[in-house]
Amino acid sequence: MNINNVLNHLATFNELGYNPDNGGINRIAFSHPERMAALKFSMLCQRAGLDVYFDFIGNVIARREGKYPDLKPVVIGSHIDTVKDGGQYDGLLGVIGALEVVEYLNKHHIETDHPLIIIAFACEESARFNEATIGSKYLTGQYNRTSLKDIVDNDGYVLYDIVQPLSQEVRGQTALFERNQIKAFLELHIEQGPILENNNDDIGIVTHIAAPHRFKVTVQGVTSHSGSTPMPMRTDALTAASEMILKIEQLAQQYTNEGIVATVGYVDVYPNTMNSIPGEVSFLIDIRGKDEAIREDVVQQILNSIDQISTQRHTHCKITDLGNEHPAKLNAEMAKITENVCKQHGFEYKYMYSGAGHDAMNFASIVPTSMIFIPCKDGISHSPLESVTTAQIAKGVQTLIDTTLELTHKTTTLEDFDNQVI
Ligand SMILES: [Zn+2]
């Protein structure tokens, strides 16, 4: 593996969308820097001898032929977009890592049995359209062209109208694949959390990807004068909401070992003035877990507690379900291959779940899917402070190369895959 090659690619891609004021990266979905990065990736793929295809939504799909072209391809990749003032590694690491796999194979004149496809996904971040992993949802058939007409960005632009004129419909000869005709999908990504760093581990082998269930709660009290309303005669929506929020935290803490996290990250107080008792409060709850049954059990307890607190405090409460997603279970045989790679190289590894969503989760229910994490400094991501050491990058890319190589062998079979939706 050529670590300088990887570092150079990371640096040149991160010139696209770089904000000199704070060091953040701004490759927002379908912005000029983001599309430039996609084009640059496609040109590097062509230079590496790959057959390149831009699909309708702007995913870049590039195929390196195998010894047996009829065998199902092994697919690796990640996303090329970022959040506003994001970091240098979230997404891009997995894209550049995938390119390095190809460059490694080329340099060593390795002809793999299975074809290899590398992908730079479009629009993984929810920053623009309030919806995550749109590129991989399109590629895996959860969205079609028509459904893109219903997705609107923060300024009112419709996704279909944005991608339709951009769509180059550059059809490679072989790069397009049937979504369920894939041998395996593998993604390298930074952890975006503190677990690996705290354990001094080099590699995280992901077993599950957690998914959220979200709610909006509106608590109705009575707005009145803060000076002339005695304490026993108040119906304060904010103190009621505060009790609810603390209860949500307490319930989630009871299920820490089951991987449950619950967050209230948005609160809107009316009238939000110093001398009025708050009459209405709205807040948003984000509840995540890797096990859907346990998550839904906690959701029920949270909803019951909110009702109970609202009754005790004589407020009225309206709860709106904002929707939920299914957690994904990743492939155990692929994890075992990565574990063996780590053992061979003496890398410290840890089996773990991902609290954040990734493109990989959209593949997990249709093909054997796995993820490799590397630690990032203080677990910080979606920030200009996102930081990864060169040694960690090298270990991550090496693990990606060796796991991919093993997967491309005809003799490596993944037999226990059986539609792993949980
Ligand atoms: Zn990401």
Short mmCIF file of C-alpha atoms and ligand atoms in Angstrom, two decimals:
data_model
loop_
_atom_site.label_atom_id
_atom_site.label_comp_id
_atom_site.label_asym_id
_atom_site.label_seq_id
_atom_site.Cartn_x
_atom_site.Cartn_y
_atom_site.Cartn_z
CA MET A 1 0.00 0.00 0.00
CA ASN A 2 1.24 3.47 -0.87
CA ILE A 3 0.35 5.72 2.06
CA ASN A 4 1.77 8.81 0.34
CA ASN A 5 -0.56 8.21 -2.56
CA VAL A 6 -3.51 8.06 -0.15
CA LEU A 7 -2.44 11.20 1.73
CA ASN A 8 -1.91 13.10 -1.53
CA HIS A 9 -5.34 12.15 -2.80
CA LEU A 10 -6.96 13.16 0.50
CA ALA A 11 -5.17 16.51 0.39
CA THR A 12 -6.05 17.35 -3.22
CA PHE A 13 -9.71 16.34 -2.82
CA ASN A 14 -9.90 18.45 0.33
CA GLU A 15 -8.85 21.53 -1.64
CA LEU A 16 -12.36 21.23 -3.10
CA GLY A 17 -14.74 23.00 -0.72
CA TYR A 18 -12.04 24.09 1.76
CA ASN A 19 -13.08 27.02 3.97
CA PRO A 20 -9.92 29.01 4.85
CA ASP A 21 -11.72 30.79 7.70
CA ASN A 22 -12.08 27.71 9.88
CA GLY A 23 -10.51 24.78 8.00
CA GLY A 24 -13.90 23.14 7.36
CA ILE A 25 -14.74 21.23 4.18
CA ASN A 26 -17.88 22.26 2.26
CA ARG A 27 -18.74 19.65 -0.32
CA ILE A 28 -22.48 19.96 0.17
CA ALA A 29 -24.47 17.56 -2.02
CA PHE A 30 -24.56 18.75 -5.68
CA SER A 31 -22.61 21.92 -4.92
CA HIS A 32 -19.87 22.86 -7.37
CA PRO A 33 -17.01 21.53 -5.17
CA GLU A 34 -18.85 18.25 -4.56
CA ARG A 35 -19.50 17.62 -8.27
CA MET A 36 -15.89 18.62 -9.05
CA ALA A 37 -14.78 15.96 -6.57
CA ALA A 38 -17.02 13.37 -8.22
CA LEU A 39 -15.60 14.27 -11.63
CA LYS A 40 -12.04 14.16 -10.31
CA PHE A 41 -12.71 10.71 -8.84
CA SER A 42 -14.11 9.51 -12.16
CA MET A 43 -11.02 10.77 -13.99
CA LEU A 44 -8.68 9.01 -11.55
CA CYS A 45 -10.71 5.83 -12.04
CA GLN A 46 -10.39 6.14 -15.82
CA ARG A 47 -6.67 6.71 -15.47
CA ALA A 48 -6.50 3.52 -13.39
CA GLY A 49 -8.09 1.67 -16.30
CA LEU A 50 -11.58 1.32 -14.87
CA ASP A 51 -14.85 1.48 -16.74
CA VAL A 52 -16.71 4.45 -15.24
CA TYR A 53 -20.44 5.09 -15.02
CA PHE A 54 -22.30 8.10 -13.55
CA ASP A 55 -25.80 7.02 -12.61
CA PHE A 56 -28.81 9.37 -12.71
CA ILE A 57 -28.31 10.68 -9.18
CA GLY A 58 -24.58 11.21 -9.67
CA ASN A 59 -23.07 8.22 -7.92
CA VAL A 60 -19.74 7.42 -9.58
CA ILE A 61 -19.49 3.68 -10.23
CA ALA A 62 -16.22 2.26 -11.60
CA ARG A 63 -15.47 -1.34 -12.49
CA ARG A 64 -12.22 -3.25 -12.67
CA GLU A 65 -12.78 -6.44 -14.63
CA GLY A 66 -12.09 -9.78 -13.04
CA LYS A 67 -10.79 -13.05 -14.42
CA TYR A 68 -14.38 -14.27 -14.53
CA PRO A 69 -16.55 -11.34 -15.71
CA ASP A 70 -19.73 -13.30 -15.10
CA LEU A 71 -19.08 -13.63 -11.39
CA LYS A 72 -20.83 -11.11 -9.11
CA PRO A 73 -18.68 -8.05 -8.40
CA VAL A 74 -17.32 -7.14 -4.99
CA VAL A 75 -18.35 -3.53 -4.31
CA ILE A 76 -16.49 -1.08 -2.06
CA GLY A 77 -16.81 2.67 -1.49
CA SER A 78 -18.20 5.54 0.55
CA HIS A 79 -19.50 9.07 0.02
CA ILE A 80 -17.85 12.18 -1.38
CA ASP A 81 -20.13 14.89 0.06
CA THR A 82 -19.77 16.55 3.46
CA VAL A 83 -21.85 18.54 5.94
CA LYS A 84 -21.38 22.32 6.18
CA ASP A 85 -17.87 22.95 7.49
CA GLY A 86 -17.29 19.22 7.86
CA GLY A 87 -14.08 17.24 8.30
CA GLN A 88 -11.49 15.89 5.89
CA TYR A 89 -12.13 12.17 6.36
CA ASP A 90 -15.86 11.49 6.83
CA GLY A 91 -16.76 9.70 3.58
CA LEU A 92 -13.70 10.69 1.59
CA LEU A 93 -11.48 8.20 3.44
CA GLY A 94 -13.58 5.29 2.16
CA VAL A 95 -13.58 6.67 -1.40
CA ILE A 96 -9.82 7.24 -1.53
CA GLY A 97 -9.29 3.92 0.27
CA ALA A 98 -11.27 2.17 -2.48
CA LEU A 99 -9.18 3.89 -5.14
CA GLU A 100 -6.02 2.74 -3.36
CA VAL A 101 -7.29 -0.86 -3.48
CA VAL A 102 -7.43 -0.54 -7.28
CA GLU A 103 -4.05 1.15 -7.48
CA TYR A 104 -2.56 -1.58 -5.29
CA LEU A 105 -4.01 -4.30 -7.54
CA ASN A 106 -2.75 -2.51 -10.66
CA LYS A 107 0.73 -1.99 -9.25
CA HIS A 108 1.03 -5.66 -8.33
CA HIS A 109 -0.63 -6.81 -11.58
CA ILE A 110 -3.21 -8.75 -9.63
CA GLU A 111 -6.10 -10.14 -11.61
CA THR A 112 -8.93 -10.85 -9.20
CA ASP A 113 -11.38 -13.68 -9.79
CA HIS A 114 -14.46 -11.54 -9.16
CA PRO A 115 -14.82 -8.09 -10.77
CA LEU A 116 -14.29 -5.19 -8.36
CA ILE A 117 -16.51 -2.09 -8.35
CA ILE A 118 -15.58 1.07 -6.47
CA ILE A 119 -18.17 3.76 -5.77
CA ALA A 120 -18.22 7.41 -4.69
CA PHE A 121 -21.78 7.89 -3.41
CA ALA A 122 -23.60 11.17 -3.86
CA CYS A 123 -25.65 12.89 -1.18
CA GLU A 124 -24.98 10.77 1.90
CA GLU A 125 -25.27 13.63 4.38
CA SER A 126 -28.68 14.97 5.37
CA ALA A 127 -27.33 18.55 5.53
CA ARG A 128 -29.08 19.72 2.37
CA PHE A 129 -32.20 17.59 1.94
CA ASN A 130 -32.81 16.56 5.57
CA GLU A 131 -32.54 12.98 4.40
CA ALA A 132 -29.42 10.82 4.61
CA THR A 133 -27.81 8.30 2.21
CA ILE A 134 -29.93 9.33 -0.77
CA GLY A 135 -27.32 8.17 -3.35
CA SER A 136 -27.12 4.65 -1.95
CA LYS A 137 -30.88 4.49 -1.42
CA TYR A 138 -31.27 5.23 -5.13
CA LEU A 139 -28.66 2.65 -6.09
CA THR A 140 -30.21 -0.04 -3.90
CA GLY A 141 -33.70 0.58 -5.22
CA GLN A 142 -35.30 2.28 -2.21
CA TYR A 143 -35.77 5.35 -4.40
CA ASN A 144 -36.44 5.65 -8.11
CA ARG A 145 -36.33 8.69 -10.36
CA THR A 146 -39.91 9.64 -9.54
CA SER A 147 -39.31 9.58 -5.79
CA LEU A 148 -36.58 12.20 -6.28
CA LYS A 149 -39.36 14.63 -7.25
CA ASP A 150 -40.60 14.52 -3.63
CA ILE A 151 -37.25 15.40 -2.06
CA VAL A 152 -36.77 19.14 -1.54
CA ASP A 153 -33.78 21.01 -0.13
CA ASN A 154 -33.78 23.76 2.52
CA ASP A 155 -34.21 26.43 -0.17
CA GLY A 156 -37.09 24.71 -1.94
CA TYR A 157 -35.12 23.16 -4.82
CA VAL A 158 -36.39 19.76 -5.89
CA LEU A 159 -33.73 17.02 -6.03
CA TYR A 160 -34.96 15.67 -9.37
CA ASP A 161 -34.65 19.13 -10.96
CA ILE A 162 -31.11 19.45 -9.63
CA VAL A 163 -29.78 16.08 -10.83
CA GLN A 164 -31.68 15.82 -14.10
CA PRO A 165 -29.64 18.44 -16.01
CA LEU A 166 -26.44 17.37 -14.25
CA SER A 167 -26.98 13.76 -15.15
CA GLN A 168 -24.41 12.97 -17.76
CA GLU A 169 -25.80 9.53 -18.40
CA VAL A 170 -22.26 8.46 -19.09
CA ARG A 171 -22.79 4.80 -19.56
CA GLY A 172 -19.76 2.64 -19.12
CA GLN A 173 -19.76 -0.70 -20.86
CA THR A 174 -19.87 -2.80 -17.73
CA ALA A 175 -19.91 -0.63 -14.63
CA LEU A 176 -23.65 -0.72 -14.03
CA PHE A 177 -24.74 -3.67 -11.98
CA GLU A 178 -27.94 -5.27 -10.83
CA ARG A 179 -28.37 -4.24 -7.23
CA ASN A 180 -28.89 -7.76 -5.96
CA GLN A 181 -26.16 -9.19 -8.17
CA ILE A 182 -23.31 -8.21 -5.87
CA LYS A 183 -21.09 -10.65 -4.02
CA ALA A 184 -20.43 -8.29 -1.11
CA PHE A 185 -20.44 -4.62 -0.14
CA LEU A 186 -17.67 -3.19 2.07
CA GLU A 187 -17.15 0.36 3.38
CA LEU A 188 -14.18 1.91 5.20
CA HIS A 189 -15.13 4.89 7.40
CA ILE A 190 -13.96 6.84 10.43
CA GLU A 191 -15.74 5.83 13.63
CA GLN A 192 -17.13 9.33 14.42
CA GLY A 193 -17.22 8.35 18.08
CA PRO A 194 -14.76 7.85 20.96
CA ILE A 195 -14.86 4.08 21.50
CA LEU A 196 -11.86 2.86 19.46
CA GLU A 197 -9.62 5.67 20.67
CA ASN A 198 -10.58 5.05 24.30
CA ASN A 199 -9.77 1.34 23.92
CA ASN A 200 -6.55 1.95 21.96
CA ASP A 201 -7.92 -0.12 19.11
CA ASP A 202 -6.80 0.26 15.48
CA ILE A 203 -9.79 -1.21 13.69
CA GLY A 204 -13.49 -1.44 14.43
CA ILE A 205 -15.35 -4.35 12.84
CA VAL A 206 -18.97 -3.28 12.61
CA THR A 207 -21.67 -5.80 13.52
CA HIS A 208 -24.78 -3.59 13.37
CA ILE A 209 -25.77 -0.12 12.23
CA ALA A 210 -28.23 1.54 14.58
CA ALA A 211 -31.20 3.49 13.24
CA PRO A 212 -33.37 6.24 14.67
CA HIS A 213 -37.02 6.63 15.61
CA ARG A 214 -37.92 10.32 15.94
CA PHE A 215 -40.76 12.25 17.52
CA LYS A 216 -41.95 15.82 17.93
CA VAL A 217 -43.58 16.62 21.26
CA THR A 218 -45.64 19.77 21.82
CA VAL A 219 -46.51 20.56 25.43
CA GLN A 220 -49.33 23.03 25.94
CA GLY A 221 -49.48 24.95 29.24
CA VAL A 222 -50.80 28.42 30.10
CA THR A 223 -48.82 31.58 29.44
CA SER A 224 -49.20 34.08 32.26
CA HIS A 225 -47.37 36.75 34.25
CA SER A 226 -44.23 35.57 36.01
CA GLY A 227 -44.81 37.94 38.93
CA SER A 228 -48.50 37.66 39.67
CA THR A 229 -49.12 33.91 39.17
CA PRO A 230 -48.47 31.98 42.41
CA MET A 231 -46.44 28.78 42.06
CA PRO A 232 -49.34 26.37 42.78
CA MET A 233 -51.51 28.06 40.15
CA ARG A 234 -49.20 27.68 37.16
CA THR A 235 -49.26 25.37 34.17
CA ASP A 236 -45.68 25.81 33.03
CA ALA A 237 -45.01 24.02 29.75
CA LEU A 238 -41.23 24.37 30.08
CA THR A 239 -40.88 22.76 33.50
CA ALA A 240 -43.13 19.94 32.29
CA ALA A 241 -40.98 19.52 29.16
CA SER A 242 -37.83 19.63 31.31
CA GLU A 243 -39.09 16.78 33.46
CA MET A 244 -39.92 14.82 30.29
CA ILE A 245 -36.45 15.43 28.84
CA LEU A 246 -34.73 14.28 32.03
CA LYS A 247 -36.94 11.17 32.07
CA ILE A 248 -35.95 10.41 28.45
CA GLU A 249 -32.29 10.60 29.44
CA GLN A 250 -32.86 8.38 32.46
CA LEU A 251 -34.72 5.71 30.46
CA ALA A 252 -32.04 5.65 27.75
CA GLN A 253 -29.33 5.33 30.39
CA GLN A 254 -31.01 2.18 31.69
CA TYR A 255 -30.49 0.61 28.25
CA THR A 256 -26.89 1.71 27.64
CA ASN A 257 -25.70 -1.90 27.48
CA GLU A 258 -28.29 -2.62 24.79
CA GLY A 259 -26.90 0.25 22.71
CA ILE A 260 -29.80 2.66 23.18
CA VAL A 261 -29.18 6.41 22.92
CA ALA A 262 -31.85 9.11 23.15
CA THR A 263 -31.33 12.81 22.53
CA VAL A 264 -33.41 15.96 22.74
CA GLY A 265 -31.38 18.34 20.62
CA TYR A 266 -34.01 20.92 19.73
CA VAL A 267 -36.34 22.88 22.00
CA ASP A 268 -38.67 25.73 21.03
CA VAL A 269 -40.14 27.77 23.87
CA TYR A 270 -43.09 30.17 23.57
CA PRO A 271 -43.12 33.07 24.27
CA ASN A 272 -39.47 32.71 25.37
CA THR A 273 -39.33 35.86 27.45
CA MET A 274 -37.98 36.34 30.97
CA ASN A 275 -41.18 37.55 32.60
CA SER A 276 -43.72 35.12 31.12
CA ILE A 277 -44.51 31.60 32.20
CA PRO A 278 -43.86 29.45 29.12
CA GLY A 279 -47.19 28.47 27.58
CA GLU A 280 -46.00 26.14 24.84
CA VAL A 281 -42.87 24.09 24.30
CA SER A 282 -41.99 21.87 21.36
CA PHE A 283 -39.03 19.51 21.36
CA LEU A 284 -37.64 16.80 19.11
CA ILE A 285 -36.55 13.34 20.32
CA ASP A 286 -34.07 11.13 18.45
CA ILE A 287 -33.99 7.57 19.82
CA ARG A 288 -31.52 5.10 18.31
CA GLY A 289 -30.67 1.47 18.80
CA LYS A 290 -29.11 -1.50 17.00
CA ASP A 291 -31.94 -3.82 18.05
CA GLU A 292 -35.30 -2.65 16.75
CA ALA A 293 -37.38 -4.54 19.32
CA ILE A 294 -35.46 -3.07 22.26
CA ARG A 295 -35.54 0.39 20.69
CA GLU A 296 -39.32 0.20 20.24
CA ASP A 297 -39.70 -0.99 23.84
CA VAL A 298 -37.79 2.10 25.05
CA VAL A 299 -39.83 4.28 22.66
CA GLN A 300 -43.02 3.00 24.29
CA GLN A 301 -41.71 3.66 27.78
CA ILE A 302 -40.68 7.19 26.78
CA LEU A 303 -44.10 7.93 25.25
CA ASN A 304 -45.88 6.57 28.35
CA SER A 305 -43.71 8.69 30.65
CA ILE A 306 -44.41 11.81 28.62
CA ASP A 307 -48.14 11.15 28.92
CA GLN A 308 -47.86 10.54 32.62
CA ILE A 309 -45.84 13.69 33.32
CA SER A 310 -48.20 15.74 31.18
CA THR A 311 -51.20 14.46 33.18
CA GLN A 312 -49.51 15.11 36.53
CA ARG A 313 -48.67 18.65 35.50
CA HIS A 314 -52.08 19.36 33.90
CA THR A 315 -50.58 20.21 30.51
CA HIS A 316 -51.84 18.98 27.14
CA CYS A 317 -49.42 17.03 25.07
CA LYS A 318 -49.31 16.22 21.37
CA ILE A 319 -46.83 13.64 20.11
CA THR A 320 -46.08 13.41 16.39
CA ASP A 321 -44.23 10.37 15.03
CA LEU A 322 -41.60 11.69 12.58
CA GLY A 323 -40.71 8.25 11.30
CA ASN A 324 -38.31 5.43 11.93
CA GLU A 325 -35.69 3.39 10.10
CA HIS A 326 -34.62 -0.21 10.47
CA PRO A 327 -31.29 -1.02 12.12
CA ALA A 328 -29.03 -3.14 9.91
CA LYS A 329 -27.24 -6.34 10.83
CA LEU A 330 -23.94 -6.74 8.99
CA ASN A 331 -22.42 -9.97 7.70
CA ALA A 332 -20.60 -12.18 10.22
CA GLU A 333 -18.48 -14.06 7.65
CA MET A 334 -17.13 -10.82 6.22
CA ALA A 335 -16.38 -9.62 9.75
CA LYS A 336 -14.40 -12.82 10.32
CA ILE A 337 -12.32 -12.15 7.20
CA THR A 338 -11.48 -8.65 8.50
CA GLU A 339 -10.69 -10.10 11.93
CA ASN A 340 -8.17 -12.50 10.33
CA VAL A 341 -6.60 -9.63 8.38
CA CYS A 342 -6.18 -7.69 11.65
CA LYS A 343 -4.60 -10.72 13.32
CA GLN A 344 -2.15 -11.17 10.43
CA HIS A 345 -0.98 -7.57 10.72
CA GLY A 346 -1.06 -7.40 14.50
CA PHE A 347 -3.74 -4.68 14.45
CA GLU A 348 -5.79 -4.28 17.63
CA TYR A 349 -9.44 -4.72 16.67
CA LYS A 350 -12.83 -4.53 18.28
CA TYR A 351 -16.27 -5.74 17.27
CA MET A 352 -18.68 -2.84 17.65
CA TYR A 353 -21.88 -1.32 16.31
CA SER A 354 -22.25 1.97 14.53
CA GLY A 355 -24.41 4.59 16.18
CA ALA A 356 -24.41 6.68 12.99
CA GLY A 357 -26.05 5.72 9.69
CA HIS A 358 -23.94 4.90 6.63
CA ASP A 359 -24.38 3.99 2.95
CA ALA A 360 -23.58 0.39 3.93
CA MET A 361 -26.89 0.06 5.80
CA ASN A 362 -28.80 0.28 2.52
CA PHE A 363 -26.94 -2.73 1.14
CA ALA A 364 -27.17 -4.85 4.28
CA SER A 365 -30.62 -6.24 3.57
CA ILE A 366 -29.89 -7.25 -0.04
CA VAL A 367 -26.26 -8.42 -0.10
CA PRO A 368 -23.59 -9.48 2.43
CA THR A 369 -22.29 -6.18 3.82
CA SER A 370 -19.55 -5.14 6.20
CA MET A 371 -17.85 -1.98 7.54
CA ILE A 372 -14.36 -1.21 8.77
CA PHE A 373 -13.88 1.71 11.21
CA ILE A 374 -10.73 3.54 12.19
CA PRO A 375 -10.50 5.79 15.27
CA CYS A 376 -10.65 9.57 14.99
CA LYS A 377 -9.27 12.05 17.52
CA ASP A 378 -11.58 12.58 20.54
CA GLY A 379 -14.34 10.92 18.49
CA ILE A 380 -15.02 14.28 16.81
CA SER A 381 -16.60 14.34 13.35
CA HIS A 382 -18.77 16.70 11.25
CA SER A 383 -16.33 19.40 12.33
CA PRO A 384 -13.14 21.06 11.05
CA LEU A 385 -11.51 19.46 14.14
CA GLU A 386 -12.02 15.96 12.69
CA SER A 387 -8.56 14.37 12.82
CA VAL A 388 -7.01 10.98 12.00
CA THR A 389 -3.34 9.99 12.22
CA THR A 390 -1.36 8.75 9.23
CA ALA A 391 -0.75 5.44 11.03
CA GLN A 392 -4.49 4.95 11.53
CA ILE A 393 -5.20 5.71 7.88
CA ALA A 394 -2.52 3.23 6.80
CA LYS A 395 -3.94 0.47 9.00
CA GLY A 396 -7.49 1.16 7.81
CA VAL A 397 -6.59 1.13 4.11
CA GLN A 398 -4.42 -1.99 4.56
CA THR A 399 -7.36 -3.74 6.22
CA LEU A 400 -9.63 -2.63 3.37
CA ILE A 401 -7.17 -3.90 0.73
CA ASP A 402 -6.67 -7.30 2.35
CA THR A 403 -10.35 -7.84 3.16
CA THR A 404 -11.31 -6.88 -0.40
CA LEU A 405 -8.65 -9.17 -1.89
CA GLU A 406 -9.95 -12.09 0.15
CA LEU A 407 -13.53 -11.33 -0.95
CA THR A 408 -12.54 -11.29 -4.64
CA HIS A 409 -11.29 -14.89 -4.49
CA LYS A 410 -13.62 -17.34 -6.14
CA THR A 411 -12.93 -19.72 -3.27
CA THR A 412 -14.16 -17.23 -0.66
CA THR A 413 -17.84 -17.95 -0.36
CA LEU A 414 -20.32 -16.12 1.84
CA GLU A 415 -22.90 -18.73 2.63
CA ASP A 416 -24.82 -17.58 5.65
CA PHE A 417 -26.42 -14.57 3.99
CA ASP A 418 -30.15 -14.75 4.25
CA ASN A 419 -31.87 -11.39 3.90
CA GLN A 420 -30.60 -9.95 7.15
CA VAL A 421 -33.26 -7.37 7.86
CA ILE A 422 -33.87 -7.27 11.59
ZN ZN B 1 -19.93 9.53 6.50
#
